[in-house]
Short mmCIF file of C-alpha atoms in Angstrom, two decimals:
data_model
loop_
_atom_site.label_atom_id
_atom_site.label_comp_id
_atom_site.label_asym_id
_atom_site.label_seq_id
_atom_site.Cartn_x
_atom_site.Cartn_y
_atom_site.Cartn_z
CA UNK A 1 -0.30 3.22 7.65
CA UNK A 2 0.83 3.19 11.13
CA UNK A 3 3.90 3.54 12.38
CA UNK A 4 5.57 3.12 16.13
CA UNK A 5 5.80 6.78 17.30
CA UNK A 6 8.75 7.60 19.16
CA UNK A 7 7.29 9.11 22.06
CA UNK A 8 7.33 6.21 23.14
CA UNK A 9 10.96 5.72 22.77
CA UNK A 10 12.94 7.38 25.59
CA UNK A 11 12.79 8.17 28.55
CA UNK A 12 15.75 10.16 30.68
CA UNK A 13 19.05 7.92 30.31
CA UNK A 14 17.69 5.94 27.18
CA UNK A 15 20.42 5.63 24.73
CA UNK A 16 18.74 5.86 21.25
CA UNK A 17 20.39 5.00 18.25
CA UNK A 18 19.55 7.67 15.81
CA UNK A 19 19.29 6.77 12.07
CA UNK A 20 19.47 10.31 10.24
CA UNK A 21 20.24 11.29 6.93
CA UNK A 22 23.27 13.85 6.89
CA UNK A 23 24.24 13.34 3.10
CA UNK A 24 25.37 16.93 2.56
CA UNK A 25 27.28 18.51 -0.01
CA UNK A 26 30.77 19.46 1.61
CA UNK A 27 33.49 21.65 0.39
CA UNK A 28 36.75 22.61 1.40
CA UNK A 29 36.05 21.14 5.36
CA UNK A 30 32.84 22.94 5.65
CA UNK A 31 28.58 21.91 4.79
CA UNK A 32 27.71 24.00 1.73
CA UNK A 33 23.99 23.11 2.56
CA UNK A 34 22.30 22.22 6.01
CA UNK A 35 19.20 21.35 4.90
CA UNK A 36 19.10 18.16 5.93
CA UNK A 37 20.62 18.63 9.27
CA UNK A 38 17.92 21.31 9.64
CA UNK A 39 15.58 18.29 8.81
CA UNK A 40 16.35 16.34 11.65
CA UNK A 41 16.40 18.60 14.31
CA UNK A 42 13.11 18.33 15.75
CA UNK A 43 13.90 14.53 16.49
CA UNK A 44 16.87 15.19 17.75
CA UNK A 45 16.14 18.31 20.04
CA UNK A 46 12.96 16.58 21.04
CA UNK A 47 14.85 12.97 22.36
CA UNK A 48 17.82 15.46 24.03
CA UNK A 49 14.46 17.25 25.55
CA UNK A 50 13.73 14.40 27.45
CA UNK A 51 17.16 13.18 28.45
CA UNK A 52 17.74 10.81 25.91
CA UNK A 53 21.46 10.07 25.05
CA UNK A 54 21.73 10.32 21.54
CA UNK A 55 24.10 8.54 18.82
CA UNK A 56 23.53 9.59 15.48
CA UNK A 57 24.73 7.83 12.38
CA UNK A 58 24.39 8.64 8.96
CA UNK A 59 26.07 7.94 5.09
CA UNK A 60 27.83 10.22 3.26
CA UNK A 61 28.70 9.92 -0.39
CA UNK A 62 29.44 6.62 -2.01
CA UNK A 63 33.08 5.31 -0.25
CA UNK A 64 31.70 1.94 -1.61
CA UNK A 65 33.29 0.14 1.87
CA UNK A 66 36.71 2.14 2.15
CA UNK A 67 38.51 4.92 4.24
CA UNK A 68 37.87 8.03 1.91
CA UNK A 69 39.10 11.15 3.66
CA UNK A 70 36.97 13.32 1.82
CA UNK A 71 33.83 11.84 3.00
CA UNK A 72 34.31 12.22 6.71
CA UNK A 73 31.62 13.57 8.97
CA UNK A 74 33.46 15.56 10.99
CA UNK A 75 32.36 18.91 9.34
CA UNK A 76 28.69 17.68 9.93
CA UNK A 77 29.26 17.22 13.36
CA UNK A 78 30.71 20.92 13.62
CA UNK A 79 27.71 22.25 11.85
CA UNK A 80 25.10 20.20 13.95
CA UNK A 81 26.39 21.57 17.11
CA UNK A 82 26.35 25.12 15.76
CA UNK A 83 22.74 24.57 14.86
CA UNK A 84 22.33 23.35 18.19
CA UNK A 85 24.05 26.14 19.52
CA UNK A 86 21.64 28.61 17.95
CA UNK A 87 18.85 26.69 19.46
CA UNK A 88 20.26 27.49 23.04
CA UNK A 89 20.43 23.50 24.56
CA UNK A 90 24.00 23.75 25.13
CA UNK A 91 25.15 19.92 23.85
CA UNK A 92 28.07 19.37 22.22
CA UNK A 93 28.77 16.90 19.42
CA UNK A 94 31.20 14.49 19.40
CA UNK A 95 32.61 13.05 16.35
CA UNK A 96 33.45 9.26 16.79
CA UNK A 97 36.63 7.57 15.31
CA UNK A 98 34.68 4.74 13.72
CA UNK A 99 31.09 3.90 13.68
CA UNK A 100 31.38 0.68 15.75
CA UNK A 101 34.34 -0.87 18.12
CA UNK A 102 35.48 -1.31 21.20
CA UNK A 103 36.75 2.85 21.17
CA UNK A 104 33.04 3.77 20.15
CA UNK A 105 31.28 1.75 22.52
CA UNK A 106 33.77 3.61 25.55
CA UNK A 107 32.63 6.91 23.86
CA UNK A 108 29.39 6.50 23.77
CA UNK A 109 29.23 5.04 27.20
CA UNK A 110 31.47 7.91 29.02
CA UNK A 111 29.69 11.01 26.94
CA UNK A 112 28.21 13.37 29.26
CA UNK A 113 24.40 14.61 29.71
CA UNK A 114 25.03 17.27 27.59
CA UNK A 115 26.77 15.34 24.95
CA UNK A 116 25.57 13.12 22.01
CA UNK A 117 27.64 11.03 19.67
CA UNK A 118 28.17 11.49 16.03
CA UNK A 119 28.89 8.00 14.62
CA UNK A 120 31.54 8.12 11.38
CA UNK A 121 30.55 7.37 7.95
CA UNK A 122 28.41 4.21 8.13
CA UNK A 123 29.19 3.66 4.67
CA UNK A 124 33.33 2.95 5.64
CA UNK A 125 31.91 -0.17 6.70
CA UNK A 126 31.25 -2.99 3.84
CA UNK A 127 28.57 -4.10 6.35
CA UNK A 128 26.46 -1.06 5.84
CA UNK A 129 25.02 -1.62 2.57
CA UNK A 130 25.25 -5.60 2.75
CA UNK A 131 22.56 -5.40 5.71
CA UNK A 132 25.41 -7.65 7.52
CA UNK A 133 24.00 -8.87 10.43
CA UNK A 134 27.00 -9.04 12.15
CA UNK A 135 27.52 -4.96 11.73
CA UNK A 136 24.02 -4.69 12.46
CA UNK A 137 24.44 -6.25 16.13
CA UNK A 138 27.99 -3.66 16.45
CA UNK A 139 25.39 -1.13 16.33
CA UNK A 140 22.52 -2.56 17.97
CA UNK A 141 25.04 -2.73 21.07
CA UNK A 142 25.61 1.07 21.21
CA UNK A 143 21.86 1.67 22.33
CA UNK A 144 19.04 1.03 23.68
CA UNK A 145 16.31 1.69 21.21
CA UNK A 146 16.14 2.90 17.94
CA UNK A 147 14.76 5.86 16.05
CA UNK A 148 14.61 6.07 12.13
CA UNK A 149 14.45 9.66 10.99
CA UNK A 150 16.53 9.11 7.71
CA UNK A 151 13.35 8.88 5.15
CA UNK A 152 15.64 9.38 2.09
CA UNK A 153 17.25 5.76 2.79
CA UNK A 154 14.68 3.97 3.98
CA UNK A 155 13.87 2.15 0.75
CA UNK A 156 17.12 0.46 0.97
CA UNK A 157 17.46 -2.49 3.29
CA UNK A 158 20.51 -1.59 4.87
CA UNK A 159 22.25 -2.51 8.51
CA UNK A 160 20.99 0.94 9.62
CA UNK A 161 17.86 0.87 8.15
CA UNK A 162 17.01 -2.38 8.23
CA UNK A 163 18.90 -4.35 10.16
CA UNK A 164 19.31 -2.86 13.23
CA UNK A 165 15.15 -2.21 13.32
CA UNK A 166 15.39 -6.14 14.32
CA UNK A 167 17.39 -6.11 17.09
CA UNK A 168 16.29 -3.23 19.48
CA UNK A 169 12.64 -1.30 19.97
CA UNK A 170 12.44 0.34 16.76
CA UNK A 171 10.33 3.55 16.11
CA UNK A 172 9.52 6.09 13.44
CA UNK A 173 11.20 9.52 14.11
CA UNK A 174 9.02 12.96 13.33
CA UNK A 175 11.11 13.39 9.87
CA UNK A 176 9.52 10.05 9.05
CA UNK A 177 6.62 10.33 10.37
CA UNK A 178 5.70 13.77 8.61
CA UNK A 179 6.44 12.17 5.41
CA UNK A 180 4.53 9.26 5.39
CA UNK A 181 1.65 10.83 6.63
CA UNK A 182 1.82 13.41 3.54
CA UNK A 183 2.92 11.18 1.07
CA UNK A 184 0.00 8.91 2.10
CA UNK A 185 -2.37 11.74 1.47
CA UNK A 186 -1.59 11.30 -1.95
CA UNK A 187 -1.95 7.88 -2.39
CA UNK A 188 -4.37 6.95 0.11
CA UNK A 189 -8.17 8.78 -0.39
CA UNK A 190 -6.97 12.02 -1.43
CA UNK A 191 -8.55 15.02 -1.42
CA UNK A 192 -10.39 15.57 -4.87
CA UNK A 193 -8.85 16.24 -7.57
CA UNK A 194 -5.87 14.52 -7.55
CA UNK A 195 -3.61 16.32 -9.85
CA UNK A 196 0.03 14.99 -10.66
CA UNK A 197 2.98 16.96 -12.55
CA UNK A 198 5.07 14.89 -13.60
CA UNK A 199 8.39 15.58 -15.39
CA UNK A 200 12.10 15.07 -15.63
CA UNK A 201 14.16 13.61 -18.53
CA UNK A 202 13.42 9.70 -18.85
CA UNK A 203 10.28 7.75 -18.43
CA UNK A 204 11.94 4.92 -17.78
CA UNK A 205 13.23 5.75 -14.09
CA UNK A 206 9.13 6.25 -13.49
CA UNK A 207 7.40 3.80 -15.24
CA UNK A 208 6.26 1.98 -11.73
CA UNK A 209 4.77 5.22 -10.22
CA UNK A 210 2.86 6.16 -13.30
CA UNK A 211 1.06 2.75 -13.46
CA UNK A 212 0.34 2.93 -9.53
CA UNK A 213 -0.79 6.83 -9.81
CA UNK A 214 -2.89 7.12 -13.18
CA UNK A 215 -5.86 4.49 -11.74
CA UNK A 216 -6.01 6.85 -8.78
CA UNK A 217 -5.23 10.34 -10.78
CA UNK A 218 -7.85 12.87 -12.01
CA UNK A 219 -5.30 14.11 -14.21
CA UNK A 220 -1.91 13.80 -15.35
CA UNK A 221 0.37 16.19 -16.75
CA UNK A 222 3.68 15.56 -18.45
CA UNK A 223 6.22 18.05 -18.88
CA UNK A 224 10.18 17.79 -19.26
CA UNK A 225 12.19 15.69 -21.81
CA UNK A 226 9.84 12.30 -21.09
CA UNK A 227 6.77 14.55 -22.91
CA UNK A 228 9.09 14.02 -26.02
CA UNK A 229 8.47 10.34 -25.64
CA UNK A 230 5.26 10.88 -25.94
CA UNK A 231 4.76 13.06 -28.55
CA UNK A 232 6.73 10.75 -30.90
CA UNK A 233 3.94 8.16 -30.06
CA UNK A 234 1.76 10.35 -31.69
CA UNK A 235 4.17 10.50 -34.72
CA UNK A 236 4.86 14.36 -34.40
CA UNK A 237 8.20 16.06 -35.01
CA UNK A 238 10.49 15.92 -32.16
CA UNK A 239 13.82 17.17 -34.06
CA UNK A 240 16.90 17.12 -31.30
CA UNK A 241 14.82 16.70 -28.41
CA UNK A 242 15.83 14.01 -26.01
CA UNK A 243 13.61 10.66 -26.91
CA UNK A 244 13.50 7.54 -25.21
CA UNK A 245 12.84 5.09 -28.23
CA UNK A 246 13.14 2.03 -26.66
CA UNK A 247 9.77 3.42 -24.04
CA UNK A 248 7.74 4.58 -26.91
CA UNK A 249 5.72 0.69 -26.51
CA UNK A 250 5.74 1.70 -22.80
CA UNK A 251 4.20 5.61 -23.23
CA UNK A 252 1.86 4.33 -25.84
CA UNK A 253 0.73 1.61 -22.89
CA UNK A 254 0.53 3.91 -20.16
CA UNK A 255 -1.93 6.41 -22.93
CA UNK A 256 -4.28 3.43 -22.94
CA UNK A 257 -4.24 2.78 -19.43
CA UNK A 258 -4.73 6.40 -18.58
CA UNK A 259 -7.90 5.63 -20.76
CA UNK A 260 -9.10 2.88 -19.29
CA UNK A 261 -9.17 4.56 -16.01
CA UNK A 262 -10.75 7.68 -17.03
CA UNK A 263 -7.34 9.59 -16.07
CA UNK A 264 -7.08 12.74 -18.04
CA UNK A 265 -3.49 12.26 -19.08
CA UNK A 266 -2.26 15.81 -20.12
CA UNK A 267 0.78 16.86 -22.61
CA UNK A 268 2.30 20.22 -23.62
CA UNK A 269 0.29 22.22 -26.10
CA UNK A 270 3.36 24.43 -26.78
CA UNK A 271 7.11 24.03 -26.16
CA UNK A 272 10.56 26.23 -26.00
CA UNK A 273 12.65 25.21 -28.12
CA UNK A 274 16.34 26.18 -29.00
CA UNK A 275 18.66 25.04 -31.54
CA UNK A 276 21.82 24.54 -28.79
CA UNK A 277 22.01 23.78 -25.25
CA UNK A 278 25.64 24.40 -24.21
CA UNK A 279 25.81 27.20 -24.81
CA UNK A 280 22.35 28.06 -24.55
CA UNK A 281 21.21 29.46 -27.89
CA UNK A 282 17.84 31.71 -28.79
CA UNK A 283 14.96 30.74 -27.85
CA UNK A 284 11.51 30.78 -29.17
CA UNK A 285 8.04 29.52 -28.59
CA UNK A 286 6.68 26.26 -31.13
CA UNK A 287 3.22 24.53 -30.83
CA UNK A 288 3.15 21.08 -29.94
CA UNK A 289 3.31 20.13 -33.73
CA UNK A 290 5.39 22.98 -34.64
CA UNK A 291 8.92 21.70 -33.52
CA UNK A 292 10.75 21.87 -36.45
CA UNK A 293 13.92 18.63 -37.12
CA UNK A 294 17.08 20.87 -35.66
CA UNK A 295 14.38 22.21 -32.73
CA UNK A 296 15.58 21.04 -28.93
CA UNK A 297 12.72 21.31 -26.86
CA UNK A 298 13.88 22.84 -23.33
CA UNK A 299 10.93 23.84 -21.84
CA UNK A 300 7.26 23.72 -21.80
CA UNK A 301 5.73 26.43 -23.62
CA UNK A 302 3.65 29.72 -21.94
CA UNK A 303 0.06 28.31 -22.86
CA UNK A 304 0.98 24.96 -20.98
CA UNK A 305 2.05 26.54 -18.34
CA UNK A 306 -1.49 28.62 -18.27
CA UNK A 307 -2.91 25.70 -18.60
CA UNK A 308 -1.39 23.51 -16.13
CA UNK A 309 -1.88 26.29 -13.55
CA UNK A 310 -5.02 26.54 -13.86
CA UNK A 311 -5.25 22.53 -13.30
CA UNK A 312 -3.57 23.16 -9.58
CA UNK A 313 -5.26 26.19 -8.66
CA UNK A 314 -7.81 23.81 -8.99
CA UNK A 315 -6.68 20.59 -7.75
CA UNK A 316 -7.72 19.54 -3.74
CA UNK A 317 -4.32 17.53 -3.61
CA UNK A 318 -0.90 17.96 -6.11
CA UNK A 319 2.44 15.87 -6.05
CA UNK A 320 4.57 16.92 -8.24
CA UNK A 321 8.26 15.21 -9.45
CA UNK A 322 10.86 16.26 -11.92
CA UNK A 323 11.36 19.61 -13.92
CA UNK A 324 9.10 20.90 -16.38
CA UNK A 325 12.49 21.67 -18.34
CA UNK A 326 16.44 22.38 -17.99
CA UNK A 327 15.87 24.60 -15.22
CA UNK A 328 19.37 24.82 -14.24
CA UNK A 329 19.94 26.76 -17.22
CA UNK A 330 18.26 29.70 -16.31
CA UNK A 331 16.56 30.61 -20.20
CA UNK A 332 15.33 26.96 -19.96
CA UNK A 333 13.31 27.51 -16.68
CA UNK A 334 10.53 29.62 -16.31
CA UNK A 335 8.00 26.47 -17.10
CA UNK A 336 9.65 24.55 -13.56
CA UNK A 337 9.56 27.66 -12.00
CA UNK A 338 6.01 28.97 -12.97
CA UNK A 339 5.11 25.52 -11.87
CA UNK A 340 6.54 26.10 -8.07
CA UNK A 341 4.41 29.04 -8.21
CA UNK A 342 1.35 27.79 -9.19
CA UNK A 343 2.17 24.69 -6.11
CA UNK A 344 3.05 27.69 -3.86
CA UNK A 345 -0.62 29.82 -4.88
CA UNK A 346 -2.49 26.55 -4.51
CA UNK A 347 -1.06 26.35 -0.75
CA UNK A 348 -4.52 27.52 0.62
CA UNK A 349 -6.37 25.16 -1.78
CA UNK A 350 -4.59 21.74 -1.87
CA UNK A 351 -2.18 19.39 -0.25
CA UNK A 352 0.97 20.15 -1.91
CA UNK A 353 3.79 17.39 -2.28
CA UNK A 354 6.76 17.91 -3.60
CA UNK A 355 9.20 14.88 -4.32
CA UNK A 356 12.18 14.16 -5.75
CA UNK A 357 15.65 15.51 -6.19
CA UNK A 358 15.36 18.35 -8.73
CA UNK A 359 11.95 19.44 -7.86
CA UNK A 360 12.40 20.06 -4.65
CA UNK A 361 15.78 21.74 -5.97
CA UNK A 362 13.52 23.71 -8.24
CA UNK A 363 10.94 24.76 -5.20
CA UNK A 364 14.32 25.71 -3.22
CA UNK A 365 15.59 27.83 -5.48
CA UNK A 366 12.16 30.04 -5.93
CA UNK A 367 12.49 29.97 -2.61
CA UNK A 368 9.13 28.84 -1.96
CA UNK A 369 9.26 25.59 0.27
CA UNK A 370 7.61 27.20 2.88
CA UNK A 371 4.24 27.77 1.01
CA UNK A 372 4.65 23.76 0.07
CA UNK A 373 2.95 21.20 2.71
CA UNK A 374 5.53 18.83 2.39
CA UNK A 375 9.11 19.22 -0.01
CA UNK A 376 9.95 15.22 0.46
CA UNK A 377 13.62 14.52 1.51
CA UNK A 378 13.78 11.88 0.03
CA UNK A 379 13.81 12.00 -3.66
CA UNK A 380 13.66 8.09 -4.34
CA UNK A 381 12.19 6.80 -1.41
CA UNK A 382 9.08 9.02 -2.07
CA UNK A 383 8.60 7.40 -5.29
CA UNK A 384 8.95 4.36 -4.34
CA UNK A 385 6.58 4.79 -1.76
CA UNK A 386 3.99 6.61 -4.22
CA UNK A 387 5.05 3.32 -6.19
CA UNK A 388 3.16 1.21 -4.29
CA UNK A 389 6.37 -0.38 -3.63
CA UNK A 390 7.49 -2.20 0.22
CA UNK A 391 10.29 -0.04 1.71
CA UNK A 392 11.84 -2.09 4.12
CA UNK A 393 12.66 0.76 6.40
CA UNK A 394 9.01 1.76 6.61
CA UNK A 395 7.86 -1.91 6.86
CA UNK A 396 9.98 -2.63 10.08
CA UNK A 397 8.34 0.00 12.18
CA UNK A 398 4.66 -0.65 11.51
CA UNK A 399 2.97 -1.25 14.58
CA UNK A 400 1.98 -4.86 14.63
#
């Protein structure tokens, strides 16, 4: 897949519309976590680099259309031009009122050389996640050309995803860029074997990239609450343990297609197991069989671990998504973590993909995303596109 590349899109003077994704967690007037402003700096400090005149917009929260104080970008702006700061460029960010209008427009035209433009919450505007053409043109008129660099929303057909792409150059930004081009490794001839981990607590939310990922799989290993599912396909014991009934049809479907395709399609051999999860009671170790009717499964067990890591270490390209367990209760993670691990050892070895909200939480927290080859940023968008599915954001930059 081929996307437009935005060196072509600026030049010195070239106001570029900026599409970036500064969702952050706030608190108190301040970014608890800059990860994601970290993210897009490379787009932004190349564009600046070449005398671009930047206005960035961006979402925060849900305001579902309204005014929410709480959800103002103002503190992201701050943060961005400390970052910047530390880089030594010397631009300040400005914080607009609104993110279109007549009082936008005048500062975005008067901001200096060594000033770029921090739109307000796109998501203030009803327009924003109607794809409202109308809203779409307001910000089509701020710029010249267009850069997306906002991967996490680019599965939504929104005015600033979407929209806008139709009405000025459009062009893929290096945050986008670098995850397509990984994410495609997975999907597209990967390097053999393809190993996916694949966990979390429902398999209904994944149903879509399972069927597009176990014709092209080696192997497939479950983990997390959705391995219950399966096991009570089987008929086994599952006591407390978080089932999706109403998918058993589906997991028994997905065994059999896994079959059909020759996909090794892996499940825990042993589990932890506890008999309360708030507060988190004893824990102990159960075969796959062994989970007795009070039993909560909360973890995969110490010989699936083993034996999943020895399935990376010797994989030529992982993705992984979802936790092997409740790892944010810290008895009820050593399987997600010892998985992050084995990713992290394999980093010589394999392409390594991480995607999707609590994984990449998980891989954060180990503090091991820099011996990862790609931690996605966007948790659904990279399913989705490991889905097989159309993202319109992605669709409306393809060069022709």
């Amino acid at each position: 897949m081929k996307l437009r590349s935005m060196r072509d899109a600026a030049r010195a003077g070239t106001k570029v519309l900026v599409r970036v994704d500064f969702n952050v967690p706030l608190k108190d007037g301040r970014v608890l976590d800059d990860t994601r402003i970290r993210a897009a700096l490379p787009t932004i400090t190349e564009l600046l680099g070449r005398g671009a005149k930047l206005i960035l917009c961006s979402h925060l929260g849900r305001p579902k259309g309204e005014v929410l104080e709480q959800y103002r970008l103002a503190p992201v702006a701050k943060r961005l031009g400390e970052l910047l700061a530390e880089a030594g460029g010397g631009y300040e960010v400005l914080a607009a009122p609104d993110c279109v209008g007549p009082e936008v427009k005048a500062l975005v035209d008067g901001a200096a050389d060594n000033q770029l433009v921090l739109l307000e919450n796109l998501r203030f505007n009803p327009g924003e996640t109607e794809n409202d053409p109308d809203f779409a043109k307001a910000l089509a008129e701020l710029a010249d050309v267009y850069v997306s660099d906002a991967f996490g929303t680019v599965h939504r057909a929104h005015a600033s995803t979407e929209g806008v792409a139709h009405l000025l150059p459009a062009y893929a930004g290096r945050l986008v860029e670098k995850e397509v081009e990984s994410l495609a490794k997975v999907t597209h001839d990967p390097a053999r074997p393809l190993v996916i981990l694949m966990g979390g607590a429902k398999i209904s939310g994944k149903i879509e990239v399972l069927e597009n990922l176990l014709p092209l799989a080696d192997k497939v290993m479950i983990g997390g609450a959705m391995a219950n599912t399966y096991v009570k396909t089987m008929g086994l014991e599952t006591g407390r343990s978080l089932v999706e009934d109403d998918m058993l049809v589906t997991a028994r479907d997905l065994v059999a297609k896994a079959a059909a395709s020759e996909t090794n399609l892996m499940l825990p051999i042993d589990y932890t197991v506890t008999g309360s999860i708030d507060p988190p009671g004893e824990t102990r170790v159960v075969a796959h069989d062994a989970i007795g009717p009070e039993d909560i499964a909360v973890d995969i067990g110490p010989e699936t671990v083993k034996h999943y890591g020895l399935e990376i270490a010797g994989a030529g390209t992982v993705f992984w998504n979802g936790p092997m367990g409740i790892f944010e209760v810290e008895a009820f993670s050593h399987g997600t973590t010892a998985m992050a691990l084995a990713l992290a050892d394999a980093y010589g070895t394999a392409h390594t993909v991480v995607g999707g909200g609590e994984s990449v939480a998980a891989v954060n927290k180990a503090g091991l995303a820099d011996r990862i080859h790609h931690v996605s940023t966007g948790g659904g968008a990279s399913l989705e596109f490991v889905a097989g599915r159309e993202l319109p954001g992605i669709t409306v930059l393809r060069e022709d």
